[in-house]
XYZ file of C-alpha atoms in Angstrom:
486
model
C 0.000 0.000 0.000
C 2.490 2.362 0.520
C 5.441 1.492 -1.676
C 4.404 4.471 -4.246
C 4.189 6.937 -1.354
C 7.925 5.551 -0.387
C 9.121 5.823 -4.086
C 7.994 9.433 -4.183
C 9.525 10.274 -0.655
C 12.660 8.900 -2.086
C 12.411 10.335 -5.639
C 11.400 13.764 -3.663
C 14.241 13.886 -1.772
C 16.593 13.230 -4.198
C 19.390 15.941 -4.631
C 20.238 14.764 -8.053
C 19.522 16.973 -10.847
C 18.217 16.187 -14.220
C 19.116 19.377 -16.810
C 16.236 19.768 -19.241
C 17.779 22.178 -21.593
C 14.546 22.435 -23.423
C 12.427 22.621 -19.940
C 14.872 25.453 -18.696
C 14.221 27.371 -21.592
C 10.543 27.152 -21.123
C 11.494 28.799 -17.603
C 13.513 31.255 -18.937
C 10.636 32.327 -21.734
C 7.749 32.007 -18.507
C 10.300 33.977 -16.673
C 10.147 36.479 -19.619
C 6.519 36.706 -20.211
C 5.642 36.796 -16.322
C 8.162 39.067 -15.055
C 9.060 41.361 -18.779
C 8.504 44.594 -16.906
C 10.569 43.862 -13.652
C 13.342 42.894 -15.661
C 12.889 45.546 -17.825
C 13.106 48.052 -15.191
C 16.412 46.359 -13.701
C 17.577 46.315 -17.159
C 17.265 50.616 -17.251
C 18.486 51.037 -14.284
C 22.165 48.891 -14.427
C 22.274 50.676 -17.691
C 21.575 54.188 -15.994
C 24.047 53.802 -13.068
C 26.901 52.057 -15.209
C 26.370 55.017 -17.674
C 26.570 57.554 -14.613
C 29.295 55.630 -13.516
C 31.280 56.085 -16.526
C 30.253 59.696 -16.676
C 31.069 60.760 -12.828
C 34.544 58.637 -13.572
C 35.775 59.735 -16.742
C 38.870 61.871 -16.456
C 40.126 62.837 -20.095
C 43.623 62.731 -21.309
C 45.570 64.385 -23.612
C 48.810 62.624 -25.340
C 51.881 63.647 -26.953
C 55.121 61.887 -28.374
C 58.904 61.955 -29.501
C 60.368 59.510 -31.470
C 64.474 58.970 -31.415
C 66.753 57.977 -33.424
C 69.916 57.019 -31.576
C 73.241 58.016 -33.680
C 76.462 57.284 -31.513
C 78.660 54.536 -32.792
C 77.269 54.197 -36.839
C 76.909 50.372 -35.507
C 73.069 49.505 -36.146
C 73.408 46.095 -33.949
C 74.807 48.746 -30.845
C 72.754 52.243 -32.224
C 69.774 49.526 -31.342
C 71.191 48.281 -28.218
C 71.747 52.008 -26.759
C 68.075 52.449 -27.565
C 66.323 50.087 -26.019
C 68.635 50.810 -22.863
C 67.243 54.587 -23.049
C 63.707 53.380 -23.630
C 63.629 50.984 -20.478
C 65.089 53.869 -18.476
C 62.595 56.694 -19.603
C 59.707 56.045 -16.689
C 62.383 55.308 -14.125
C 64.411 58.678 -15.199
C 61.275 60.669 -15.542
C 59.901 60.047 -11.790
C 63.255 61.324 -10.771
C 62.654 63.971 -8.382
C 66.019 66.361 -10.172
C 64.524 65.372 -13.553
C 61.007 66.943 -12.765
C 62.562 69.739 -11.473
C 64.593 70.660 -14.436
C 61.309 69.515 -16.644
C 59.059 72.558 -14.709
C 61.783 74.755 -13.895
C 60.750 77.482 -16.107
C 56.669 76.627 -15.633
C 55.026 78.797 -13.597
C 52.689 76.482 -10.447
C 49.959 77.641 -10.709
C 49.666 76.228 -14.443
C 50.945 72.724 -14.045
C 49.589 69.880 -11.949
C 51.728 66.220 -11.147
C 49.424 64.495 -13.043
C 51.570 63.607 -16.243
C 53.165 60.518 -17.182
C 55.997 59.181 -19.259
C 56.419 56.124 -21.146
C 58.288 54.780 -23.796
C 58.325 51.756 -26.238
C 61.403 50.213 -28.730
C 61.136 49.627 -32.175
C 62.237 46.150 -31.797
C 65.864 45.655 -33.455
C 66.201 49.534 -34.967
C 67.952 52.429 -33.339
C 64.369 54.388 -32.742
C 62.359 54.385 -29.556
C 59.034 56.814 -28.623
C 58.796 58.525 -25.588
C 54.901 59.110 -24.822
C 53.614 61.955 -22.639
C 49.859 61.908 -20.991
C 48.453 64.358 -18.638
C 44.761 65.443 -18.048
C 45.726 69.180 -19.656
C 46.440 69.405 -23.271
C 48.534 73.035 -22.951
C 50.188 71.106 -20.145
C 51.429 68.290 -22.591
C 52.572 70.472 -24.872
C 54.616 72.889 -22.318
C 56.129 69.526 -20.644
C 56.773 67.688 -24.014
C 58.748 71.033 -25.488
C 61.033 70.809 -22.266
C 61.549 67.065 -22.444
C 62.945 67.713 -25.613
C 65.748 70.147 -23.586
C 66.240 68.398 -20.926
C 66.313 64.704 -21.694
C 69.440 64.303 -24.227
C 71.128 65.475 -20.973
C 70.326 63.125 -18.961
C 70.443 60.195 -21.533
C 73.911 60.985 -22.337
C 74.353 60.502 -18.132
C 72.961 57.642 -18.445
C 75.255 55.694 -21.823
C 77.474 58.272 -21.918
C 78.020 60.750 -24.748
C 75.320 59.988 -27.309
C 73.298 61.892 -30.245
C 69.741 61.738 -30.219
C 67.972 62.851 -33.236
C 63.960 63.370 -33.401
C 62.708 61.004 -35.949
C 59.095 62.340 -35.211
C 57.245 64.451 -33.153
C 53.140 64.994 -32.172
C 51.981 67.555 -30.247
C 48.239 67.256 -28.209
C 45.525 68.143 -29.784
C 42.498 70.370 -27.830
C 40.749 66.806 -28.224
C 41.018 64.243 -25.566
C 42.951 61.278 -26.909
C 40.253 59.048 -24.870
C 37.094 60.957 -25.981
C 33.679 59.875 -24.122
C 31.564 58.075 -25.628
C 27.826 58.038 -24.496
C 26.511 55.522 -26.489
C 29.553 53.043 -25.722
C 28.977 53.562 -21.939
C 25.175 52.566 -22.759
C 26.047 49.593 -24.354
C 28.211 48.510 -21.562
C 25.611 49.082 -19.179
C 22.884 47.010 -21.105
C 25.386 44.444 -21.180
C 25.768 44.560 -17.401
C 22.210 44.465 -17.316
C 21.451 41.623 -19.122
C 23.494 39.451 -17.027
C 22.181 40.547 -14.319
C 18.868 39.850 -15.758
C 20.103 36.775 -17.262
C 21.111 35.669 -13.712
C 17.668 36.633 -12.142
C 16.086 34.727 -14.632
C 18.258 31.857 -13.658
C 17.642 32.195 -10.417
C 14.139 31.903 -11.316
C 14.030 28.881 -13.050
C 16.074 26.877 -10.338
C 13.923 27.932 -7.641
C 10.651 27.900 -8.701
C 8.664 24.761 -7.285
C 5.616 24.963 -8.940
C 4.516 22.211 -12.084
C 4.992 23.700 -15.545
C 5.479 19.748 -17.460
C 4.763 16.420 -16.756
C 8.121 15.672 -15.697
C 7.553 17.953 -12.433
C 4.655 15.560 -11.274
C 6.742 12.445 -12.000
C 8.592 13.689 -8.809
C 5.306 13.407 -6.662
C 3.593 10.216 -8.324
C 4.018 7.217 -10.261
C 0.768 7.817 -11.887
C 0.028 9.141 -14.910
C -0.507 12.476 -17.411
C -4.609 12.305 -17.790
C -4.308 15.145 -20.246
C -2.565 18.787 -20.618
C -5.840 20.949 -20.277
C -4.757 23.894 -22.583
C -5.838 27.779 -21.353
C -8.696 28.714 -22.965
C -10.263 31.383 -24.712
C -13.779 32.205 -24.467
C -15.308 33.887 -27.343
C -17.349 36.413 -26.624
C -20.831 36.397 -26.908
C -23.249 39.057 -28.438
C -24.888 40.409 -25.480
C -20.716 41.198 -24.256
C -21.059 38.406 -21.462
C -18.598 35.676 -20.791
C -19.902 31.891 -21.700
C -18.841 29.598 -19.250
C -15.974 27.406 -19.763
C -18.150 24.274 -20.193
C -17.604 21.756 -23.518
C -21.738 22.072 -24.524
C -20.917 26.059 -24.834
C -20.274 26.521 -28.494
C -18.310 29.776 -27.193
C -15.624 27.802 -25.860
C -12.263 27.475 -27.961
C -12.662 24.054 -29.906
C -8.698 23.190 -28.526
C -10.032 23.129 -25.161
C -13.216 20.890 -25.630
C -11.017 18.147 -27.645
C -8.433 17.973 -24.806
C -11.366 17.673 -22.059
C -12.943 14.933 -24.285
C -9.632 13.024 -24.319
C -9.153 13.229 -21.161
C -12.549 11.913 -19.947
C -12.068 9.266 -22.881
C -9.332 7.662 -20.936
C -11.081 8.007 -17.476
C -13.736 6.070 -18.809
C -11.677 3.303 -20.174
C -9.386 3.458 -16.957
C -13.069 3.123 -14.970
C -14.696 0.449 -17.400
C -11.743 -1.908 -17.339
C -11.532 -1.778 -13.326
C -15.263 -1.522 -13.005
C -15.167 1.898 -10.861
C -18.142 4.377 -11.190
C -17.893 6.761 -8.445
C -14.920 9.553 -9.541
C -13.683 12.598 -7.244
C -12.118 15.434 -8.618
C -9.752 17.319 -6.120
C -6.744 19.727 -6.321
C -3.910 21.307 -4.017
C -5.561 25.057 -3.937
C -8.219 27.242 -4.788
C -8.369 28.851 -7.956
C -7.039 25.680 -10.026
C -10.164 24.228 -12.471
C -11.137 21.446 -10.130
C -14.724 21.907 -10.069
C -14.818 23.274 -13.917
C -12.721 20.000 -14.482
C -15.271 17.875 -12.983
C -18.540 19.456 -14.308
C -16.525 18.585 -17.981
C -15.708 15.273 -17.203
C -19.251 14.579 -15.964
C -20.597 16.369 -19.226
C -18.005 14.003 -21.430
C -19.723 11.052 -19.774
C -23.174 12.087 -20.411
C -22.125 12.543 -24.793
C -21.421 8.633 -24.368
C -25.381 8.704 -23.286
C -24.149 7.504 -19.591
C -26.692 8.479 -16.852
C -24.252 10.634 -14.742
C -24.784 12.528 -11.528
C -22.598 15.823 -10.674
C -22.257 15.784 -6.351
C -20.838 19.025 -4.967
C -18.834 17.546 -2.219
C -17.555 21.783 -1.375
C -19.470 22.695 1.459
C -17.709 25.865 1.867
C -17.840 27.316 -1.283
C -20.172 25.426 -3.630
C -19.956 26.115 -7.291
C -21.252 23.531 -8.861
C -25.253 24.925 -8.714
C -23.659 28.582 -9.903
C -21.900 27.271 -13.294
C -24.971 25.725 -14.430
C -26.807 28.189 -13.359
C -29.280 26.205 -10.672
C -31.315 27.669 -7.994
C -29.094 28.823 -5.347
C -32.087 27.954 -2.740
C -32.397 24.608 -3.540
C -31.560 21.826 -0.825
C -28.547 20.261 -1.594
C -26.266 17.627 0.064
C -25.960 19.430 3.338
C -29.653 19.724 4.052
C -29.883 16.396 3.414
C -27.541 15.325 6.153
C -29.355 17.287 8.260
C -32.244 15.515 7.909
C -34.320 18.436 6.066
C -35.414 16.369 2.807
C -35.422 13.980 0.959
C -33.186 12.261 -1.702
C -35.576 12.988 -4.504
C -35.472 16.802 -3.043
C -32.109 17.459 -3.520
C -31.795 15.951 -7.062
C -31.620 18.767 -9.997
C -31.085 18.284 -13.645
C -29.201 20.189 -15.850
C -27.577 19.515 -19.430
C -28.563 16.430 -19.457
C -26.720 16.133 -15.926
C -28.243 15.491 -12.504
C -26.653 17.147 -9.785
C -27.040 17.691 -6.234
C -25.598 20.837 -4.872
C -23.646 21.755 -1.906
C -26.453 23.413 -0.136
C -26.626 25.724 3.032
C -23.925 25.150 5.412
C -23.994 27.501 8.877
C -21.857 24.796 11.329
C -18.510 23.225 10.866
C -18.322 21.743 7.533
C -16.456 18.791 8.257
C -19.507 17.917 11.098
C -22.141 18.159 8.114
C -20.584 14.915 6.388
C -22.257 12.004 8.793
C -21.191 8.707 7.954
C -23.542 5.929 7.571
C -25.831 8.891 5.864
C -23.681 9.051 3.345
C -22.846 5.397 2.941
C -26.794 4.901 2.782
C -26.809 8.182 0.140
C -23.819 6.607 -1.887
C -25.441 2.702 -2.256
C -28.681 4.813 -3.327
C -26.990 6.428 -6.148
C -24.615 3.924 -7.506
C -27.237 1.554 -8.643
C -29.274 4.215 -10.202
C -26.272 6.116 -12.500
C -23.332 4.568 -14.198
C -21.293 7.220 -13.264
C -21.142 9.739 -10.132
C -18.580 12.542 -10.135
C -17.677 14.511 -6.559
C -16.350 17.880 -6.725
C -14.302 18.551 -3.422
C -12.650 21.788 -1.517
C -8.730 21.704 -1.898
C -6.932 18.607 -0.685
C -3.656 20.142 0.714
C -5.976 22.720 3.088
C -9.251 20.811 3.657
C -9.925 17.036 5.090
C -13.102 16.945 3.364
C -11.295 15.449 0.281
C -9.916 12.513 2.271
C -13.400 12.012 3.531
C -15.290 12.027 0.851
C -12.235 9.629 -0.893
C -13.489 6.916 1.039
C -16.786 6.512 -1.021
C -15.322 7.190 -4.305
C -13.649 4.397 -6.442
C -10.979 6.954 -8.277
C -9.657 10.098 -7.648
C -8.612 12.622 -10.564
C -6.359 15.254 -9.306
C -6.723 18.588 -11.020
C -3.064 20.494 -11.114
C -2.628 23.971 -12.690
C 0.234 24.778 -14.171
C 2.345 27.237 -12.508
C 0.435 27.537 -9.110
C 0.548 25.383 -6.461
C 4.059 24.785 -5.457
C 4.895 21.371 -5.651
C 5.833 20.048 -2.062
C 2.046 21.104 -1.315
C 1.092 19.224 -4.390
C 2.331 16.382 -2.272
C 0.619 17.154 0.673
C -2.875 16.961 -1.211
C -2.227 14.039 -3.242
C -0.566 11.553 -0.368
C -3.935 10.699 1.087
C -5.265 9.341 -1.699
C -1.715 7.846 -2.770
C -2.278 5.954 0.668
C -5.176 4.473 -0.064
C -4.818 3.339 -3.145
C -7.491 5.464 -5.135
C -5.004 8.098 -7.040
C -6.271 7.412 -11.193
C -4.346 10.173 -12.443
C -4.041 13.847 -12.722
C -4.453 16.732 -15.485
C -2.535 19.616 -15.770
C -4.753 22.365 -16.406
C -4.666 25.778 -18.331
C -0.794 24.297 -20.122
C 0.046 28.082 -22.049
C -0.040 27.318 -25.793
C -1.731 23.956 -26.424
C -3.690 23.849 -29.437
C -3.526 27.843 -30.440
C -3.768 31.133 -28.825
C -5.566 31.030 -25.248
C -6.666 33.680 -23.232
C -7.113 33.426 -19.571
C -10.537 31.830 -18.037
C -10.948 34.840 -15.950
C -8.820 37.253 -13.403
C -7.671 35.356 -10.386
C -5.932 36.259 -7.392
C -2.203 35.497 -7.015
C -1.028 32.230 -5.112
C 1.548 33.441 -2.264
C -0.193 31.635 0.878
C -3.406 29.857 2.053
C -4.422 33.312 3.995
C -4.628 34.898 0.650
C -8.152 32.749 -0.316
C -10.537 35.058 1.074
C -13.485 32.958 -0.480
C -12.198 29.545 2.095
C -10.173 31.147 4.788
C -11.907 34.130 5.542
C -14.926 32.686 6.919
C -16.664 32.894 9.657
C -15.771 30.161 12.957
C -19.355 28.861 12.598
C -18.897 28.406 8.421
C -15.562 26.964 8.442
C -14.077 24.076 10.051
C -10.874 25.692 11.672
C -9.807 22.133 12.900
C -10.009 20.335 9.972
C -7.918 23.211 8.001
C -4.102 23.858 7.449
């Protein structure tokens, strides 16, 4: 009995990780679609501080040269020899403290900063080497670089002895930086920047995020199998500007969606008719995910194979079953009957060629409406008379009512939608009806893409925690059945 429930404990806990490029890029594209402005904004704003980085940082330099040609000996091996000695020398000669002096002796202070620099570089086996100048002031560069030109044969000739240095070539700074900024470079740095970072977000992202987007994420939880991928759905729009509901006998609803219910209630039914099972409960992790839509579908599937089927709104605490099809919301339903106020034949509506028995009024603890041997009596009753019952339930992972209800149901279908309930919760819900035996399969419901492009079945609130469900949580003490809830 338990050795699934071990498997998945095991496979669960697993540290091992299985890359799925094409999976991962699905994340990165959700993380794209579902986060675009976010990462947009991050994008603009690395971009605007690396660009007022570069701006608040840029110091502009101006650069001027001499180039030497060394004539002492008429030797070219030793002319070349003599200057790359003087070109390793220059910086070392230039920081002298007696060489700067004699470079500024005849510049007045208050024009001339420290902040130039000499360098030099040898024409590899020739008698030339360049002597490079850069300081932050082009008159600067020019006033320093004409007194180099005085000064430095001086000291050269200290340094190899007597020695003739002829300029080969000479450029003087221009009024234009030699590192000129450039606005649209610094931009294109900063996107860069920020699309790594984004790029790292979105990674982030897609190895965190617990929730099922594929089949592959539920083969962590169960051994059981892929019912269908329900795709999201459009509804077309009717004349009168209101919304159809998402039910497969509405010719408003996107023809991709109805085949994909139909095949998945296809293989129910053979799953059912080969085990002989006739009693089917639909439950999910969380509010909000298709369960009860799911099972009003599945029920209508069966009755288009001209089975006598009966819908049973198992949700005492928010019953929707009597509000899609548009029944009377007055009418006893399954908790009146429990509490003795009518009969069988009283709480039995018909619909689309459905029966269905509604939730009814609930004012004490749910969980204490659901009597026992009523039920088993209520549940013999029905089986002989339909070939198929279906039980809509309130979420597994917050409610016991699901486990309850499991035990007079042959199969359970568990409804999962894609990218909402996060999956160790997923667990939670499905591991009572792992235990005993009854799990059929699940769906994943409202898959992006599918068959063409889907809209959204209607604006939902956002999944962050169960105290976010103001419909199931926020109820009343005398409504709700605190004990029985997460």
């Amino acid at each position: 009995m338990y050795t699934e429930n071990q498997n998945n404990m095991e496979q669960y806990e697993d540290d091992e990780i299985v890359l799925d490029l094409s999976g991962l890029l699905e994340d990165y594209i959700r993380c794209l679609k579902r986060c675009w402005l976010q990462l947009l904004l991050v994008l603009l704003t690395v971009t605007a501080l690396t660009v007022a980085y570069f701006n608040r940082s840029y110091e502009p330099f101006y650069e001027a040269k001499l180039t030497y040609a060394v004539e002492r000996t008429g030797d070219a091996a030793t002319d070349a020899s003599i200057a790359k000695r003087l070109s390793s020398s220059v910086s070392s000669v230039t920081a002298l403290e007696e060489f700067r002096q004699d470079l500024t002796e005849n510049i007045q202070e208050k024009s001339l900063n420290d902040n130039y620099q000499f360098s030099s570089v040898n024409t590899e086996g020739s008698n030339l080497f360049t002597v490079y100048l850069k300081t932050n002031n082009y008159k600067n560069t020019n006033l320093l670089i004409e007194n180099f030109k005085d000064v430095y044969p001086k000291w050269a000739s200290e340094i190899t002895g007597t020695v003739e240095l002829q300029i080969a070539d000479e450029s003087l700074a221009g009024k234009n930086p030699s590192n000129p900024y450039s606005l649209p470079k610094s931009a294109a740095m900063g996107l860069l920047a920020g699309a790594a970072l984004c790029f790292v977000i979105a990674t982030v992202y897609a190895f965190t995020t617990k929730t099922v987007r594929r089949e592959s994420d539920m083969k962590k939880l169960t051994v059981k199998g892929c019912v269908a991928m329900i795709p999201e759905a459009r509804q077309k729009k009717r004349r009168n500007g209101k919304k159809a509901q998402l039910l497969i006998t509405n010719k408003h609803v996107d023809w991709g969606f109805k085949q994909a219910v139909l095949a998945a209630q296809n293989r129910i039914e053979r799953q059912m008719e080969k085990e002989n099972k006739h009693v089917l409960l639909v439950s999910s992790t969380i509010p909000e995910e298709g369960k009860s839509l799911m099972a009003l579908n599945i029920a209508l599937g069966f009755s288009m194979q001209d089975k006598k089927v009966l819908v049973v709104d198992g949700d005492f605490r928010n019953p929707s079953i009597g509000k899609i099809l548009g029944l009377e919301e007055n009418h006893h339903g399954l908790a009146d009957y429990f509490k003795q106020k009518c009969f069988l034949n009283d709480i039995i509506q018909s619909k689309n060629n459905l029966d269905v028995i509604c939730g009814g009024s609930v004012r004490d603890k749910a969980s204490s409406v659901l009597k026992q041997k009523e039920m088993e009596h209520l549940m013999e009753a029905l089986v002989n008379d339909y070939d198929y019952i279906v039980i809509d339930t309130p979420p597994s992972a917050l409610f016991t009512d699901a486990t309850l209800l499991s035990e007079y149901a042959d199969s359970v279908l568990y409804v999962v939608r894609h990218d909402r309930a996060i999956t160790r919760e997923i667990k939670d819900g499905l591991e009572p009806f792992i235990r005993n035996e009854k799990l059929l399969g699940y769906l994943i419901n409202r898959k992006p893409g599918g068959y063409s492009t889907y809209g959204r079945y209607g604006k939902y609130s956002s999944y962050k925690q169960y105290g976010k469900y103001k419909r199931y949580i926020d109820l009343d003490e005398k409504t709700m059945d605190t004990e029985d809830s997460l």
